[in-house]
């Protein structure tokens, strides 16, 4: 069963002045454990799609369902609470809290969830260690490299035990080593913990590692491709057609 | 959690927060100091009036204070004295013989109020004797001793040891006069009072005025000021032919000053904090604008709007209260010193204050209530000043700001 379903999503910005069609009739399904990228040129609607799925923006038409719960039309307060407990976010600019240490940044979301202190500590330490940051617990974002900051952001997104993680251009500000390292970490979490990842990106390094690639053009799905299972050692894409539901 | 994040957020820009805190410290310090100075003036005026002259309750013939005729004395004085002796609320009392007349020196004459006092009782009831600057009190062995204010003595060009003549109307409406020897000079906080009043022994005045024991005024000091009303009521209920009045009925202006002083801290602080509110608003707005993306991220990952709102309000309150704490501490330390030493306003024209009955040396007082009021006003200001920035933060669209 799909954990994310978008049905006929459309989004028009400035409908009364100069309308911009950011999304056109987008219908997609995402299964648990997917490692998917949404690619496309700037302005193609990648981020808008992720924002819709993440409940950060409201579609003009269509709806989003997450694990059977329709989030489109939810009240603001319900939606914030839903995001807290179901969705992890990783942003291009890391967006860590600069006055908190790496450990506190990861714990913070669990504090919002009112988790037990011991559980918070154990989870934050485990995630930071898994991200290769065991010696950086007490470092503030300023004291970390870009790659390290983004790994803290991934740890933060995972800390709330979300159903899936939305990562908007996560490698855009990273050098190759850092980007590859980050992707290793995320792939590891995907495989070991079956965490679903959905990226928006132009970064070929990310696209190469994805097992499903959705291409967007002018707000619509142009292609939705799935790679063969990596265990077979294949890397080619198997095309499934425009706007298709996988 | 919110407390911790709010506190750390304040120190993201130590210079900016520090400048605002310094402004708050300076503002509150100055505000409390001005309030304490005024409190001190009012308190000293109150103490001077109550302890030196008016006391808490006074008894007169019902028309004496308006007509001031010598025959309007207290008829049933002995019964009243007995009542006062028995009443446990009464700390002490003193009867006075009063009349208006002229004082004459070899050089000039002047109109005065002649106050005949019972030496020991007056000393136990008021602190007037502490105002004596030269010579002796009225317990001199000389015949007909009199005390003059320094200013009156200057005006009459007389000094201790000189004789003056007091002329006034007796009970038979005949003009009578007596020669008195100046045994001492006094100086109170009020120049007009010093120029208008002379003090003699009540026995001496009664000999000339009536040839019998007459009193026009009984001044009563009660155990606590709050008892004034009940003593006044009981006296009026028990005795005819007299009127008992409390200090605030006798001197409404004193009550007005005292009441107004109570609200002073609110007015002064309101003005200071209004100015500071703009500083707080500016600082908080800057803090919000430069953290748009971060606030958007917090909303995106699931921090409720209420928490974001509370966090911003807390930042404002903590920032303001930290400054306020410094200001209050500084004010408290300053007042600890000045409250003991006093501020001599003489060189700053403070002598002219004596024309209105105020001391030139002021001992500033800040009451606990002043500090509490200040803290409440500071918190209210901080909250009000943060509402607009907090609302701005809540209107953020997290999807947009995290992308920017």
XYZ file of C-alpha atoms in Angstrom:
650
model
C 0.000 0.000 0.000
C 1.235 3.486 -0.871
C 2.168 5.650 2.084
C 1.848 8.823 0.026
C -0.780 9.471 -2.600
C -1.212 12.698 -4.520
C -4.311 12.923 -6.645
C -4.702 15.524 -9.392
C -2.643 18.094 -7.545
C -2.671 21.556 -9.064
C -1.197 24.733 -7.752
C -1.502 28.161 -9.288
C 0.345 31.081 -7.740
C -1.033 34.631 -8.241
C -4.298 33.409 -9.786
C -5.686 36.958 -9.883
C -2.690 38.748 -11.416
C -0.144 36.817 -13.439
C -1.032 33.158 -12.872
C 1.884 30.775 -12.495
C 1.006 27.104 -12.854
C 3.424 25.515 -10.430
C 1.734 22.093 -10.507
C -0.566 20.648 -13.130
C -2.687 17.643 -12.313
C 0.002 15.627 -10.545
C -0.992 12.158 -9.426
C 1.641 9.971 -7.809
C 2.014 7.193 -5.298
C 5.027 6.454 -3.123
C 5.587 3.115 -1.433
C 7.276 2.600 1.910
C 11.060 2.327 1.656
C 11.415 4.198 -1.625
C 14.541 6.205 -2.394
C 13.139 8.645 -4.924
C 14.303 11.829 -6.545
C 12.154 14.443 -8.194
C 14.263 16.170 -10.786
C 13.685 18.907 -13.288
C 14.844 22.371 -14.214
C 14.333 25.380 -11.969
C 10.680 26.350 -11.830
C 9.521 22.893 -12.875
C 7.551 22.453 -9.641
C 9.833 20.080 -7.675
C 9.826 22.086 -4.482
C 6.134 22.892 -4.805
C 5.391 19.193 -5.055
C 7.485 18.450 -1.978
C 5.801 21.312 -0.107
C 2.379 19.884 -0.986
C 3.396 16.406 0.169
C 4.878 17.935 3.329
C 1.746 19.946 4.049
C 3.662 23.207 3.798
C 1.516 24.475 0.955
C -2.096 23.998 -0.057
C -3.115 22.861 -3.546
C -5.764 24.684 -5.534
C -7.077 21.342 -6.672
C -6.506 17.726 -5.758
C -5.369 16.273 -2.465
C -2.562 14.528 -0.621
C -3.062 11.444 1.517
C -0.439 10.095 3.841
C -0.875 6.580 5.080
C -4.599 6.864 4.478
C -4.967 10.279 6.144
C -5.957 13.139 3.868
C -3.826 16.108 4.915
C -5.280 18.487 2.343
C -7.898 20.543 4.152
C -6.545 19.818 7.604
C -6.624 22.693 10.072
C -3.338 24.478 10.627
C -2.829 23.126 14.122
C -3.629 19.554 13.093
C -1.310 19.831 10.132
C 1.622 21.061 12.243
C 1.074 18.185 14.617
C 0.813 15.765 11.719
C 4.079 17.002 10.274
C 5.770 16.690 13.641
C 4.888 13.042 13.972
C 4.914 11.818 10.360
C 7.249 13.825 8.152
C 10.946 14.573 8.334
C 12.375 17.580 6.505
C 15.871 18.218 5.190
C 16.445 21.630 3.638
C 18.994 22.872 1.149
C 20.342 25.463 3.597
C 20.425 22.957 6.514
C 18.339 25.304 8.677
C 19.733 24.129 11.973
C 19.106 26.153 15.095
C 22.393 28.055 15.414
C 22.219 28.466 19.191
C 21.857 24.714 19.728
C 24.542 22.068 19.609
C 24.301 19.189 17.161
C 22.920 17.000 19.941
C 20.334 19.609 20.926
C 19.282 20.151 17.322
C 18.548 16.448 17.004
C 16.864 16.216 20.423
C 14.751 19.294 19.850
C 12.182 17.626 17.608
C 11.794 14.823 20.143
C 11.244 17.438 22.837
C 8.415 18.798 20.716
C 7.041 15.264 20.580
C 7.344 15.078 24.373
C 9.431 11.918 24.260
C 11.048 10.501 27.382
C 14.439 12.012 28.191
C 16.216 8.675 28.148
C 14.696 7.804 24.767
C 15.692 11.200 23.361
C 19.248 10.793 24.540
C 19.577 7.286 23.181
C 18.037 8.176 19.790
C 20.019 11.408 19.328
C 23.310 9.698 20.178
C 22.518 6.741 17.969
C 21.603 8.905 14.970
C 24.543 11.277 15.301
C 26.880 8.324 15.651
C 25.309 6.676 12.601
C 25.910 9.928 10.719
C 29.575 9.844 11.692
C 29.265 12.712 14.129
C 30.017 10.966 17.396
C 32.701 13.545 18.223
C 30.550 16.510 17.302
C 27.694 16.210 19.811
C 28.557 19.498 21.475
C 29.474 21.438 18.346
C 27.276 24.269 17.250
C 26.361 24.578 13.534
C 28.986 27.299 13.050
C 31.663 24.856 14.168
C 30.585 22.229 11.622
C 31.311 21.940 7.902
C 28.431 22.124 5.410
C 28.404 18.343 5.039
C 28.375 17.842 8.784
C 25.553 20.344 9.203
C 23.489 18.535 6.582
C 24.133 15.229 8.322
C 22.873 16.761 11.562
C 19.805 17.928 9.616
C 19.226 14.367 8.376
C 19.653 13.038 11.921
C 17.121 15.634 13.081
C 14.680 14.576 10.379
C 15.070 10.928 11.366
C 14.843 11.595 15.080
C 11.082 11.989 15.078
C 10.700 8.511 13.503
C 8.768 9.910 10.522
C 6.950 7.873 7.910
C 9.128 9.491 5.241
C 11.689 12.226 4.720
C 11.406 15.058 2.236
C 14.780 16.475 1.264
C 14.784 19.638 -0.824
C 18.077 19.943 -2.732
C 20.017 18.427 0.180
C 23.345 18.308 -1.635
C 23.141 21.631 -3.443
C 25.541 23.355 -1.080
C 27.926 20.450 -0.593
C 31.174 19.472 -2.245
C 31.386 16.051 -3.879
C 32.896 14.245 -0.902
C 30.383 15.660 1.499
C 27.502 14.983 -0.881
C 28.556 11.383 -1.424
C 29.075 10.899 2.260
C 25.607 12.296 2.984
C 24.043 10.097 0.348
C 25.807 7.073 1.837
C 24.300 7.885 5.182
C 20.814 8.346 3.790
C 21.022 5.218 1.699
C 22.177 3.317 4.763
C 19.160 4.579 6.768
C 16.914 3.698 3.855
C 18.204 0.165 3.667
C 18.685 -0.541 7.350
C 15.642 1.234 8.762
C 13.456 1.171 5.655
C 13.087 4.943 5.827
C 11.405 6.439 2.768
C 13.314 9.316 1.170
C 11.993 11.723 -1.438
C 14.472 14.249 -2.801
C 14.043 17.185 -5.067
C 17.283 17.829 -6.874
C 19.180 18.726 -10.001
C 22.228 16.984 -8.662
C 23.226 14.076 -10.892
C 25.055 12.475 -7.945
C 21.716 12.129 -6.161
C 19.863 11.085 -9.292
C 22.407 8.336 -9.919
C 21.814 6.875 -6.479
C 18.002 7.024 -6.603
C 15.950 3.920 -7.312
C 13.080 5.954 -8.697
C 13.437 9.179 -10.669
C 10.498 11.439 -11.340
C 11.140 14.140 -13.906
C 9.044 17.284 -13.843
C 8.632 19.853 -16.583
C 6.458 22.942 -16.265
C 4.654 21.653 -13.224
C 3.703 18.298 -14.710
C 5.207 14.819 -14.460
C 7.234 14.213 -17.580
C 8.717 10.842 -16.658
C 8.475 8.445 -13.742
C 11.283 5.901 -13.953
C 12.379 3.082 -11.702
C 15.787 1.481 -11.642
C 16.243 -2.220 -11.444
C 16.960 -3.517 -7.955
C 20.612 -2.714 -7.093
C 21.251 -6.303 -6.019
C 21.233 -7.253 -9.648
C 24.015 -4.750 -10.251
C 22.102 -2.848 -12.817
C 22.044 0.878 -12.968
C 19.969 1.597 -16.015
C 16.595 3.201 -15.675
C 13.454 1.394 -16.656
C 11.128 3.916 -18.149
C 7.502 3.653 -17.134
C 5.979 6.505 -19.066
C 4.690 10.034 -18.525
C 2.713 10.853 -15.421
C 2.321 7.195 -14.687
C 1.473 5.858 -11.260
C 4.150 3.425 -10.262
C 13.050 24.123 26.452
C 11.503 27.410 25.326
C 13.256 29.223 28.136
C 16.601 27.834 27.074
C 16.142 28.651 23.379
C 14.814 32.132 24.205
C 17.753 32.901 26.469
C 20.274 31.749 23.876
C 18.513 33.638 21.108
C 18.977 36.868 23.045
C 22.720 36.373 23.054
C 23.050 35.790 19.300
C 23.865 39.478 19.053
C 25.396 40.403 22.383
C 26.072 44.004 21.313
C 22.516 44.638 20.165
C 20.945 43.013 23.193
C 23.517 44.674 25.439
C 22.702 48.152 24.134
C 19.002 47.607 24.746
C 19.694 46.250 28.209
C 21.846 49.278 29.014
C 19.000 51.548 27.895
C 16.594 49.655 30.132
C 19.022 49.753 33.047
C 19.539 53.513 32.660
C 15.829 54.186 32.175
C 14.679 52.199 35.168
C 17.478 53.443 37.370
C 16.583 57.057 36.563
C 12.861 56.392 36.894
C 13.167 54.777 40.290
C 15.563 57.433 41.478
C 13.193 60.244 40.491
C 10.300 58.381 42.088
C 12.296 57.759 45.248
C 13.317 61.396 45.389
C 9.716 62.503 45.136
C 8.639 59.831 47.608
C 11.287 61.159 49.984
C 10.036 64.706 49.603
C 6.429 63.650 50.182
C 7.320 61.410 53.101
C 9.382 64.117 54.775
C 6.572 66.619 54.224
C 4.120 64.138 55.744
C 6.359 63.377 58.692
C 7.043 67.068 59.258
C 3.382 67.928 59.224
C 2.164 64.973 61.281
C 4.994 64.696 63.765
C 5.801 68.341 64.213
C 2.398 69.885 64.291
C -0.848 68.360 63.077
C -0.553 64.882 64.649
C -3.177 62.315 63.676
C -6.361 63.791 65.164
C -7.208 67.251 66.472
C -10.124 68.507 68.537
C -11.469 72.060 68.314
C -14.550 74.088 69.021
C -16.710 73.406 65.904
C -16.140 76.899 64.545
C -12.664 77.648 65.772
C -10.779 76.771 62.612
C -12.880 79.090 60.487
C -13.518 81.939 62.918
C -10.480 81.707 65.241
C -12.208 83.670 67.964
C -10.507 83.407 71.399
C -13.764 82.465 73.119
C -14.176 79.414 70.886
C -12.265 77.155 73.224
C -13.000 73.551 74.180
C -15.614 73.628 76.923
C -15.582 69.996 78.031
C -11.817 69.579 78.069
C -11.595 67.633 81.348
C -13.946 64.896 80.121
C -12.034 64.679 76.902
C -8.708 64.479 78.753
C -10.049 61.596 80.815
C -11.253 59.823 77.679
C -7.861 60.251 76.036
C -6.023 58.988 79.106
C -8.101 55.813 79.104
C -8.059 55.086 75.392
C -5.374 52.553 74.472
C -5.292 53.695 70.876
C -3.984 57.078 71.985
C -0.234 57.261 72.285
C -0.087 60.814 73.644
C -1.910 64.092 73.438
C -1.230 67.754 74.013
C -3.634 70.662 74.555
C -2.834 74.032 73.019
C -4.024 77.583 73.626
C -4.099 79.499 70.358
C -4.694 83.040 69.335
C -3.772 85.434 66.564
C -1.960 88.649 67.384
C 0.892 90.991 66.667
C 4.533 90.656 67.607
C 6.462 93.839 68.146
C 10.191 94.368 68.349
C 11.913 97.704 68.771
C 12.288 97.753 64.977
C 9.022 96.468 63.533
C 5.824 94.527 64.011
C 4.386 91.463 62.336
C 1.199 89.398 62.458
C 1.627 85.985 64.078
C -0.189 82.982 65.399
C 0.584 82.598 69.074
C 0.727 78.984 70.152
C 0.572 78.250 73.861
C 1.788 74.707 74.496
C 2.015 72.317 77.448
C 5.763 71.819 77.501
C 6.021 68.168 78.537
C 2.948 66.976 76.696
C 3.980 68.785 73.507
C 7.415 67.240 73.719
C 5.842 63.779 74.057
C 3.368 64.344 71.232
C 5.323 66.216 68.578
C 8.917 66.537 67.523
C 8.724 70.285 67.214
C 11.378 70.773 69.933
C 13.918 69.103 67.623
C 13.695 72.127 65.347
C 15.296 74.370 67.938
C 18.510 75.758 66.445
C 19.527 78.341 69.061
C 18.833 78.785 72.772
C 16.574 76.751 75.049
C 13.109 75.318 74.848
C 10.228 76.810 76.817
C 11.217 75.143 80.097
C 13.423 78.110 80.835
C 13.162 79.623 84.295
C 12.738 83.055 82.750
C 9.316 84.691 82.935
C 7.266 84.517 79.719
C 9.687 82.687 77.445
C 8.934 82.662 73.703
C 10.324 80.752 70.712
C 10.573 82.464 67.338
C 11.359 81.143 63.891
C 14.774 82.200 62.629
C 13.248 84.051 59.723
C 10.866 85.955 61.940
C 13.738 86.858 64.262
C 15.674 88.162 61.243
C 12.692 90.150 60.107
C 12.228 91.659 63.565
C 15.974 92.039 63.996
C 15.957 90.280 67.357
C 17.924 87.419 68.892
C 17.899 85.103 71.867
C 17.726 87.134 75.081
C 15.850 90.056 73.509
C 12.363 90.932 74.549
C 9.369 91.278 72.286
C 5.752 92.281 72.951
C 2.802 90.096 71.941
C -0.525 91.912 71.555
C -3.853 90.142 71.084
C -7.543 90.136 71.969
C -8.584 88.487 75.219
C -11.779 86.603 75.941
C -13.557 89.848 76.828
C -12.608 91.272 73.433
C -10.208 93.668 75.105
C -6.782 94.250 73.591
C -4.098 92.905 75.884
C -0.376 92.537 75.592
C 2.561 90.975 77.349
C 6.305 91.173 77.215
C 8.107 87.938 76.412
C 11.785 87.006 76.390
C 13.182 85.115 73.407
C 14.758 81.930 74.776
C 15.204 80.068 71.525
C 14.959 80.128 67.759
C 13.664 77.332 65.559
C 13.821 76.390 61.935
C 11.364 73.990 60.335
C 11.225 72.831 56.716
C 8.656 75.531 55.981
C 9.691 79.177 55.777
C 6.113 80.513 55.869
C 5.476 78.513 59.033
C 8.608 79.914 60.669
C 7.558 83.481 59.868
C 4.021 83.133 61.139
C 4.241 81.148 64.377
C 5.579 81.863 67.838
C 5.526 79.423 70.734
C 4.855 80.290 74.368
C 3.846 78.318 77.451
C 0.073 77.763 77.552
C -0.016 78.879 81.221
C 1.545 82.240 80.326
C -0.818 82.782 77.424
C -3.872 81.757 79.456
C -2.979 84.337 82.154
C -3.160 87.120 79.606
C -5.950 85.706 77.478
C -8.495 84.473 79.947
C -7.240 84.364 83.503
C -8.364 80.720 83.482
C -7.330 77.422 81.858
C -8.587 77.421 78.262
C -7.501 75.264 75.360
C -8.462 75.743 71.729
C -6.877 72.628 70.341
C -6.052 69.124 71.473
C -3.547 67.321 69.285
C -3.683 63.530 69.517
C -1.059 61.050 68.387
C -2.456 57.540 67.893
C -0.623 54.269 67.933
C -0.952 53.694 64.206
C -2.100 56.077 61.525
C -4.892 53.685 60.501
C -6.517 54.234 63.921
C -7.062 57.938 63.207
C -10.520 57.411 61.720
C -11.894 55.350 64.574
C -10.556 57.712 67.263
C -12.022 60.688 65.408
C -15.400 58.940 65.078
C -15.528 57.921 68.732
C -14.663 61.444 69.915
C -17.359 62.998 67.764
C -19.840 60.416 68.987
C -18.964 60.841 72.666
C -18.673 64.592 72.976
C -20.836 67.539 72.043
C -19.562 71.031 71.402
C -16.388 69.861 69.739
C -15.318 68.578 66.386
C -12.610 65.959 66.027
C -10.885 65.731 62.665
C -8.198 63.544 61.220
C -4.988 64.841 59.681
C -6.312 64.498 56.162
C -9.437 66.456 56.993
C -7.346 69.168 58.585
C -4.858 69.235 55.742
C -6.498 67.950 52.550
C -3.510 69.060 50.498
C -1.310 66.694 52.497
C -3.604 63.820 51.643
C -3.647 64.828 48.005
C 0.147 64.936 47.915
C 0.390 61.550 49.655
C -2.177 59.934 47.362
C -0.654 61.441 44.232
C 2.766 60.214 45.343
C 1.429 56.680 45.465
C 0.652 56.795 41.747
C 3.808 58.612 40.788
C 5.809 55.486 40.022
C 3.140 54.397 37.544
C 3.252 57.710 35.652
C 7.037 58.024 35.581
C 7.573 54.409 34.621
C 4.826 54.502 32.012
C 6.627 57.355 30.227
C 10.040 55.683 30.457
C 8.731 52.300 29.389
C 6.767 53.776 26.516
C 10.059 55.070 25.144
C 11.765 51.748 25.847
C 8.911 49.847 24.197
C 9.994 51.209 20.822
C 13.531 50.001 21.467
C 12.240 46.560 22.403
C 9.932 46.494 19.394
C 12.790 47.432 17.085
C 15.118 44.813 18.540
C 12.498 42.097 18.381
C 11.542 42.983 14.816
C 15.175 42.801 13.751
C 15.485 39.468 15.529
C 12.431 38.125 13.713
C 13.394 39.408 10.266
C 16.840 37.884 10.384
C 15.470 34.562 11.615
C 12.629 34.202 9.126
C 14.026 31.019 7.628
C 14.743 29.496 10.993
C 11.254 30.294 12.253
C 9.820 28.873 9.049
C 11.862 25.736 9.615
C 10.521 25.433 13.182
C 6.955 25.699 11.906
C 7.728 23.241 9.116
C 9.177 20.535 11.333
C 6.236 20.712 13.683
C 6.725 23.412 16.319
C 3.258 24.729 17.034
C 2.415 28.364 16.390
C 1.604 28.766 20.055
C 5.106 27.633 20.979
C 6.684 29.963 18.435
C 4.547 32.800 19.806
C 5.480 31.989 23.396
C 9.154 31.689 22.457
C 9.199 35.202 20.963
C 7.265 36.652 23.879
C 9.691 34.979 26.276
C 12.660 36.415 24.422
C 11.213 39.879 24.800
C 10.380 39.380 28.469
C 13.754 37.822 29.302
C 15.641 40.514 27.417
C 13.672 43.269 29.139
C 13.688 41.661 32.552
C 17.445 41.123 32.432
C 17.874 44.844 31.806
C 15.211 45.646 34.368
C 16.944 43.449 36.938
C 20.148 45.408 36.384
C 18.286 48.709 36.620
C 16.485 47.708 39.795
C 19.679 46.424 41.373
C 21.543 49.601 40.491
C 18.669 51.719 41.807
C 18.552 49.677 45.002
C 22.289 50.108 45.567
C 22.138 53.828 44.774
C 19.193 54.326 47.101
C 20.906 52.325 49.818
C 23.623 54.964 49.755
C 21.526 58.072 49.125
C 18.816 56.952 51.548
C 21.398 57.208 54.331
C 23.312 60.250 53.147
C 20.447 62.231 51.659
C 20.670 64.547 48.673
C 21.385 68.145 49.580
C 19.415 70.217 47.099
C 20.501 73.560 48.589
C 23.029 74.264 45.874
C 20.425 73.386 43.235
C 17.890 75.917 44.474
C 16.615 73.487 47.066
C 16.278 76.299 49.614
C 13.344 77.620 47.646
C 11.590 74.321 48.360
C 11.374 75.432 51.981
C 9.027 78.180 50.819
C 6.587 75.382 50.083
C 7.317 73.445 53.232
C 9.714 70.904 51.766
C 13.143 69.976 53.131
C 16.248 71.007 51.200
C 17.952 67.733 52.125
C 15.973 64.857 50.701
C 16.294 61.226 51.690
C 14.996 59.246 48.696
C 12.736 56.314 49.473
C 11.647 53.518 47.159
C 8.939 51.336 48.613
C 8.672 47.615 47.895
C 5.518 48.475 46.038
C 7.514 50.703 43.684
C 9.777 47.815 42.736
C 6.835 45.446 42.306
C 4.950 48.002 40.182
C 8.054 48.532 38.071
C 8.476 44.805 37.468
C 4.822 44.439 36.476
C 5.032 47.415 34.114
C 8.257 46.089 32.585
C 6.718 42.666 31.914
C 3.581 44.244 30.441
C 5.715 46.508 28.223
C 7.864 43.610 27.055
C 4.795 41.556 26.207
C 3.063 44.394 24.382
C 6.201 45.278 22.446
C 6.649 41.661 21.351
C 3.094 41.058 20.158
C 3.605 42.606 16.725
C 6.886 40.776 15.953
C 5.365 37.534 17.244
C 2.315 37.926 15.024
C 4.624 38.600 12.085
C 6.400 35.346 12.836
C 3.132 33.432 12.988
C 2.097 34.727 9.582
C 5.138 33.158 7.976
C 4.502 30.590 5.307
C 7.070 27.927 6.199
C 7.048 26.510 2.689
C 8.084 29.842 1.240
C 10.643 30.964 3.781
C 12.613 27.741 3.975
C 12.974 27.836 0.194
C 14.218 31.436 0.065
